[in-house]
PDB file of C-alpha atoms in Angstrom:
ATOM      1  CA  UNK Y   1     -28.577  26.713  -3.394  1.00 37.00           C
ATOM      2  CA  UNK Y   2     -27.142  23.361  -4.442  1.00 42.00           C
ATOM      3  CA  UNK Y   3     -23.661  22.653  -3.026  1.00 45.00           C
ATOM      4  CA  UNK Y   4     -23.212  26.100  -1.542  1.00 47.00           C
ATOM      5  CA  UNK Y   5     -20.965  24.673   1.178  1.00 51.00           C
ATOM      6  CA  UNK Y   6     -19.270  21.878  -0.768  1.00 54.00           C
ATOM      7  CA  UNK Y   7     -15.636  21.336   0.159  1.00 52.00           C
ATOM      8  CA  UNK Y   8     -14.556  20.856  -3.466  1.00 51.00           C
ATOM      9  CA  UNK Y   9     -16.506  23.769  -4.903  1.00 52.00           C
ATOM     10  CA  UNK Y  10     -16.735  27.429  -4.090  1.00 54.00           C
ATOM     11  CA  UNK Y  11     -17.486  26.750  -0.419  1.00 55.00           C
ATOM     12  CA  UNK Y  12     -14.109  25.821   1.086  1.00 67.00           C
ATOM     13  CA  UNK Y  13     -11.417  25.472  -1.603  1.00 70.00           C
ATOM     14  CA  UNK Y  14      -8.648  26.759   0.707  1.00 75.00           C
ATOM     15  CA  UNK Y  15      -9.589  24.257   3.424  1.00 77.00           C
ATOM     16  CA  UNK Y  16      -9.624  21.453   0.869  1.00 76.00           C
ATOM     17  CA  UNK Y  17      -6.253  22.470  -0.564  1.00 78.00           C
ATOM     18  CA  UNK Y  18      -4.718  22.670   2.920  1.00 82.00           C
ATOM     19  CA  UNK Y  19      -6.093  19.246   3.903  1.00 83.00           C
ATOM     20  CA  UNK Y  20      -4.906  17.569   0.681  1.00 82.00           C
ATOM     21  CA  UNK Y  21      -1.462  19.221   0.940  1.00 84.00           C
ATOM     22  CA  UNK Y  22      -1.070  17.864   4.472  1.00 88.00           C
ATOM     23  CA  UNK Y  23      -2.215  14.397   3.335  1.00 86.00           C
ATOM     24  CA  UNK Y  24       0.331  14.525   0.515  1.00 85.00           C
ATOM     25  CA  UNK Y  25       3.156  15.539   2.889  1.00 89.00           C
ATOM     26  CA  UNK Y  26       2.262  12.644   5.197  1.00 91.00           C
ATOM     27  CA  UNK Y  27       1.731  10.204   2.300  1.00 88.00           C
ATOM     28  CA  UNK Y  28      -1.604   9.363   3.943  1.00 89.00           C
ATOM     29  CA  UNK Y  29      -3.246   6.145   2.740  1.00 89.00           C
ATOM     30  CA  UNK Y  30      -6.635   4.458   3.117  1.00 91.00           C
ATOM     31  CA  UNK Y  31      -8.575   7.729   3.336  1.00 92.00           C
ATOM     32  CA  UNK Y  32     -12.350   7.608   3.332  1.00 94.00           C
ATOM     33  CA  UNK Y  33     -14.471  10.770   3.308  1.00 90.00           C
ATOM     34  CA  UNK Y  34     -18.047  10.041   4.390  1.00 92.00           C
ATOM     35  CA  UNK Y  35     -20.393  12.902   3.550  1.00 84.00           C
ATOM     36  CA  UNK Y  36     -24.123  13.452   3.495  1.00 79.00           C
ATOM     37  CA  UNK Y  37     -27.237  15.576   3.288  1.00 76.00           C
ATOM     38  CA  UNK Y  38     -27.254  16.141  -0.464  1.00 79.00           C
ATOM     39  CA  UNK Y  39     -30.166  13.758  -1.183  1.00 81.00           C
ATOM     40  CA  UNK Y  40     -28.234  11.959  -3.903  1.00 85.00           C
ATOM     41  CA  UNK Y  41     -25.928   8.943  -3.837  1.00 89.00           C
ATOM     42  CA  UNK Y  42     -22.363   9.162  -5.090  1.00 90.00           C
ATOM     43  CA  UNK Y  43     -18.960   7.577  -4.882  1.00 93.00           C
ATOM     44  CA  UNK Y  44     -15.874   9.341  -6.188  1.00 90.00           C
ATOM     45  CA  UNK Y  45     -12.128   9.228  -6.100  1.00 90.00           C
ATOM     46  CA  UNK Y  46     -10.761  12.299  -4.285  1.00 87.00           C
ATOM     47  CA  UNK Y  47      -8.168  13.906  -6.537  1.00 82.00           C
ATOM     48  CA  UNK Y  48      -5.446  16.493  -6.348  1.00 73.00           C
ATOM     49  CA  UNK Y  49      -6.726  18.740  -9.097  1.00 61.00           C
ATOM     50  CA  UNK Y  50      -3.856  21.105  -9.724  1.00 46.00           C
ATOM     51  CA  UNK Y  51      -4.525  24.632 -11.026  1.00 43.00           C
ATOM     52  CA  UNK Y  52      -5.796  24.424 -14.574  1.00 43.00           C
ATOM     53  CA  UNK Y  53      -7.338  20.995 -14.070  1.00 43.00           C
ATOM     54  CA  UNK Y  54     -11.036  21.421 -13.437  1.00 47.00           C
ATOM     55  CA  UNK Y  55     -13.530  18.812 -12.261  1.00 48.00           C
ATOM     56  CA  UNK Y  56     -14.802  18.335 -15.813  1.00 45.00           C
ATOM     57  CA  UNK Y  57     -11.396  17.659 -17.385  1.00 47.00           C
ATOM     58  CA  UNK Y  58      -9.965  14.221 -18.107  1.00 50.00           C
ATOM     59  CA  UNK Y  59      -7.873  13.027 -15.201  1.00 52.00           C
ATOM     60  CA  UNK Y  60      -4.149  13.146 -16.035  1.00 54.00           C
ATOM     61  CA  UNK Y  61      -2.143   9.990 -15.301  1.00 56.00           C
ATOM     62  CA  UNK Y  62       0.042  11.813 -12.776  1.00 55.00           C
ATOM     63  CA  UNK Y  63      -2.941  12.922 -10.669  1.00 66.00           C
ATOM     64  CA  UNK Y  64      -2.623  11.997  -7.004  1.00 76.00           C
ATOM     65  CA  UNK Y  65      -5.512  10.061  -5.518  1.00 84.00           C
ATOM     66  CA  UNK Y  66      -6.104  11.003  -1.874  1.00 86.00           C
ATOM     67  CA  UNK Y  67      -8.852   8.526  -1.072  1.00 90.00           C
ATOM     68  CA  UNK Y  68     -12.515   8.059  -1.792  1.00 93.00           C
ATOM     69  CA  UNK Y  69     -15.726   9.908  -1.012  1.00 92.00           C
ATOM     70  CA  UNK Y  70     -18.904   8.055  -0.103  1.00 93.00           C
ATOM     71  CA  UNK Y  71     -22.318   9.715   0.069  1.00 91.00           C
ATOM     72  CA  UNK Y  72     -25.440   7.628   0.493  1.00 90.00           C
ATOM     73  CA  UNK Y  73     -28.883   8.748  -0.580  1.00 88.00           C
ATOM     74  CA  UNK Y  74     -31.710   9.829   1.677  1.00 85.00           C
ATOM     75  CA  UNK Y  75     -34.119   7.262   3.036  1.00 84.00           C
ATOM     76  CA  UNK Y  76     -36.917   9.809   2.996  1.00 79.00           C
ATOM     77  CA  UNK Y  77     -37.943  12.585   0.627  1.00 72.00           C
ATOM     78  CA  UNK Y  78     -35.933  15.258  -1.142  1.00 70.00           C
ATOM     79  CA  UNK Y  79     -34.184  13.644  -4.121  1.00 74.00           C
ATOM     80  CA  UNK Y  80     -34.098  15.126  -7.626  1.00 69.00           C
ATOM     81  CA  UNK Y  81     -37.438  13.651  -8.719  1.00 67.00           C
ATOM     82  CA  UNK Y  82     -39.235  15.173  -5.732  1.00 70.00           C
ATOM     83  CA  UNK Y  83     -37.520  18.539  -6.223  1.00 68.00           C
ATOM     84  CA  UNK Y  84     -38.803  18.613  -9.817  1.00 68.00           C
ATOM     85  CA  UNK Y  85     -42.315  17.454  -8.884  1.00 69.00           C
ATOM     86  CA  UNK Y  86     -44.862  20.041  -9.945  1.00 69.00           C
ATOM     87  CA  UNK Y  87     -42.282  21.982 -11.971  1.00 71.00           C
ATOM     88  CA  UNK Y  88     -43.193  20.337 -15.294  1.00 70.00           C
ATOM     89  CA  UNK Y  89     -46.236  21.909 -17.009  1.00 67.00           C
ATOM     90  CA  UNK Y  90     -49.423  19.970 -17.801  1.00 67.00           C
ATOM     91  CA  UNK Y  91     -48.765  17.363 -15.112  1.00 67.00           C
ATOM     92  CA  UNK Y  92     -46.195  15.552 -17.258  1.00 67.00           C
ATOM     93  CA  UNK Y  93     -43.784  14.974 -14.343  1.00 66.00           C
ATOM     94  CA  UNK Y  94     -44.028  11.196 -14.630  1.00 69.00           C
ATOM     95  CA  UNK Y  95     -42.922  11.323 -18.271  1.00 70.00           C
ATOM     96  CA  UNK Y  96     -40.234  13.994 -18.173  1.00 70.00           C
ATOM     97  CA  UNK Y  97     -38.595  13.562 -14.759  1.00 70.00           C
ATOM     98  CA  UNK Y  98     -37.082  10.123 -15.612  1.00 74.00           C
ATOM     99  CA  UNK Y  99     -35.789  11.562 -18.907  1.00 78.00           C
ATOM    100  CA  UNK Y 100     -34.304  14.594 -17.140  1.00 76.00           C
ATOM    101  CA  UNK Y 101     -32.706  12.276 -14.562  1.00 75.00           C
ATOM    102  CA  UNK Y 102     -31.080  10.069 -17.231  1.00 78.00           C
ATOM    103  CA  UNK Y 103     -29.794  13.048 -19.217  1.00 81.00           C
ATOM    104  CA  UNK Y 104     -28.432  14.731 -16.060  1.00 76.00           C
ATOM    105  CA  UNK Y 105     -26.667  11.558 -14.883  1.00 77.00           C
ATOM    106  CA  UNK Y 106     -25.256  10.839 -18.374  1.00 79.00           C
ATOM    107  CA  UNK Y 107     -23.858  14.361 -18.679  1.00 78.00           C
ATOM    108  CA  UNK Y 108     -22.460  14.158 -15.156  1.00 74.00           C
ATOM    109  CA  UNK Y 109     -20.695  10.826 -15.731  1.00 71.00           C
ATOM    110  CA  UNK Y 110     -19.425  11.961 -19.124  1.00 72.00           C
ATOM    111  CA  UNK Y 111     -17.647  14.976 -17.676  1.00 71.00           C
ATOM    112  CA  UNK Y 112     -16.482  13.579 -14.323  1.00 76.00           C
ATOM    113  CA  UNK Y 113     -14.538  10.358 -14.801  1.00 77.00           C
ATOM    114  CA  UNK Y 114     -13.425  10.312 -11.141  1.00 83.00           C
ATOM    115  CA  UNK Y 115     -17.037   9.562 -10.154  1.00 86.00           C
ATOM    116  CA  UNK Y 116     -17.760   5.848  -9.892  1.00 90.00           C
ATOM    117  CA  UNK Y 117     -21.424   6.081  -8.881  1.00 90.00           C
ATOM    118  CA  UNK Y 118     -23.938   8.900  -9.131  1.00 86.00           C
ATOM    119  CA  UNK Y 119     -27.668   8.470  -8.622  1.00 85.00           C
ATOM    120  CA  UNK Y 120     -30.201  11.251  -8.097  1.00 82.00           C
ATOM    121  CA  UNK Y 121     -33.639   9.691  -7.657  1.00 81.00           C
ATOM    122  CA  UNK Y 122     -33.771   6.464  -5.660  1.00 85.00           C
ATOM    123  CA  UNK Y 123     -33.908   6.410  -1.877  1.00 87.00           C
ATOM    124  CA  UNK Y 124     -31.671   4.296   0.276  1.00 90.00           C
ATOM    125  CA  UNK Y 125     -28.722   4.114   2.591  1.00 92.00           C
ATOM    126  CA  UNK Y 126     -25.083   3.091   2.594  1.00 94.00           C
ATOM    127  CA  UNK Y 127     -23.004   0.521   4.435  1.00 95.00           C
ATOM    128  CA  UNK Y 128     -19.205   0.370   4.599  1.00 96.00           C
ATOM    129  CA  UNK Y 129     -17.640  -2.978   5.514  1.00 97.00           C
ATOM    130  CA  UNK Y 130     -14.096  -2.414   6.801  1.00 96.00           C
ATOM    131  CA  UNK Y 131     -11.337  -4.989   7.056  1.00 97.00           C
ATOM    132  CA  UNK Y 132      -7.546  -4.764   7.248  1.00 96.00           C
ATOM    133  CA  UNK Y 133      -7.270  -5.404   3.482  1.00 96.00           C
ATOM    134  CA  UNK Y 134     -10.144  -3.403   1.999  1.00 96.00           C
ATOM    135  CA  UNK Y 135     -13.253  -1.304   2.480  1.00 96.00           C
ATOM    136  CA  UNK Y 136     -16.388  -2.432   0.654  1.00 97.00           C
ATOM    137  CA  UNK Y 137     -19.014   0.239  -0.008  1.00 96.00           C
ATOM    138  CA  UNK Y 138     -22.626  -0.848  -0.453  1.00 96.00           C
ATOM    139  CA  UNK Y 139     -25.338   1.407  -1.817  1.00 95.00           C
ATOM    140  CA  UNK Y 140     -28.735  -0.016  -0.822  1.00 94.00           C
ATOM    141  CA  UNK Y 141     -32.105   1.079  -2.250  1.00 91.00           C
ATOM    142  CA  UNK Y 142     -35.398   1.080  -0.399  1.00 89.00           C
ATOM    143  CA  UNK Y 143     -38.896   2.354  -1.177  1.00 83.00           C
ATOM    144  CA  UNK Y 144     -39.699   4.895   1.574  1.00 77.00           C
ATOM    145  CA  UNK Y 145     -43.428   4.756   0.865  1.00 73.00           C
ATOM    146  CA  UNK Y 146     -43.824   1.021   1.484  1.00 78.00           C
ATOM    147  CA  UNK Y 147     -43.997  -0.037   5.135  1.00 82.00           C
ATOM    148  CA  UNK Y 148     -41.585  -2.885   5.808  1.00 83.00           C
ATOM    149  CA  UNK Y 149     -40.080  -2.689   2.319  1.00 83.00           C
ATOM    150  CA  UNK Y 150     -36.913  -4.694   1.882  1.00 88.00           C
ATOM    151  CA  UNK Y 151     -33.781  -3.130   0.473  1.00 90.00           C
ATOM    152  CA  UNK Y 152     -31.645  -4.315  -2.414  1.00 92.00           C
ATOM    153  CA  UNK Y 153     -28.074  -3.696  -3.533  1.00 94.00           C
ATOM    154  CA  UNK Y 154     -27.771  -0.875  -6.088  1.00 92.00           C
ATOM    155  CA  UNK Y 155     -23.974  -0.678  -6.340  1.00 94.00           C
ATOM    156  CA  UNK Y 156     -20.914  -2.115  -4.612  1.00 96.00           C
ATOM    157  CA  UNK Y 157     -17.447  -0.561  -4.798  1.00 96.00           C
ATOM    158  CA  UNK Y 158     -14.125  -1.629  -3.290  1.00 96.00           C
ATOM    159  CA  UNK Y 159     -11.211   0.379  -1.893  1.00 95.00           C
ATOM    160  CA  UNK Y 160      -8.202  -1.922  -1.549  1.00 95.00           C
ATOM    161  CA  UNK Y 161      -5.572  -1.288   1.101  1.00 95.00           C
ATOM    162  CA  UNK Y 162      -3.133   1.544   0.221  1.00 91.00           C
ATOM    163  CA  UNK Y 163      -4.675   2.262  -3.212  1.00 89.00           C
ATOM    164  CA  UNK Y 164      -6.481   5.511  -2.297  1.00 89.00           C
ATOM    165  CA  UNK Y 165      -8.968   5.025  -5.149  1.00 92.00           C
ATOM    166  CA  UNK Y 166     -11.824   2.714  -5.978  1.00 93.00           C
ATOM    167  CA  UNK Y 167     -10.783  -0.506  -7.737  1.00 88.00           C
ATOM    168  CA  UNK Y 168     -11.773  -0.760 -11.382  1.00 73.00           C
ATOM    169  CA  UNK Y 169     -12.597  -4.441 -10.999  1.00 59.00           C
ATOM    170  CA  UNK Y 170     -15.397  -3.950  -8.454  1.00 50.00           C
TER     171      UNK Y 170
END
């Protein structure tokens, strides 16, 4: 089951609420949540979504940002395209999977404006460069089926000191 133990979903909402309440009491800054094992890549601002504000609603101006979440893709198999492989009749995977991916990502971005990057197919890894003034998040792509393949930058995002959300100018 997809996201059956996600901290922002039905898995641990009380734990999440308790953690964010404590962070709010302490006025915690520069928070980075590094997660994994979902076989997708994503970057999102971590929000205080009060009761009545769901993850698909527009973010109100008064919403508290608690930091950022960074999840890099898998280097090996298991992304959306491979999960759908063989599920499309008549062997039309190559035609329909990219369309399904684009539609899924468009719908996801359209209803989750706190997400700054969301990618379900390409393989890769992530690097976080930390300094006293900012954290720079690099999403790198690599072809897992090509021996010695080089990687390339897919997306770069910046978290500036004390902002608790990704910069819009990155």
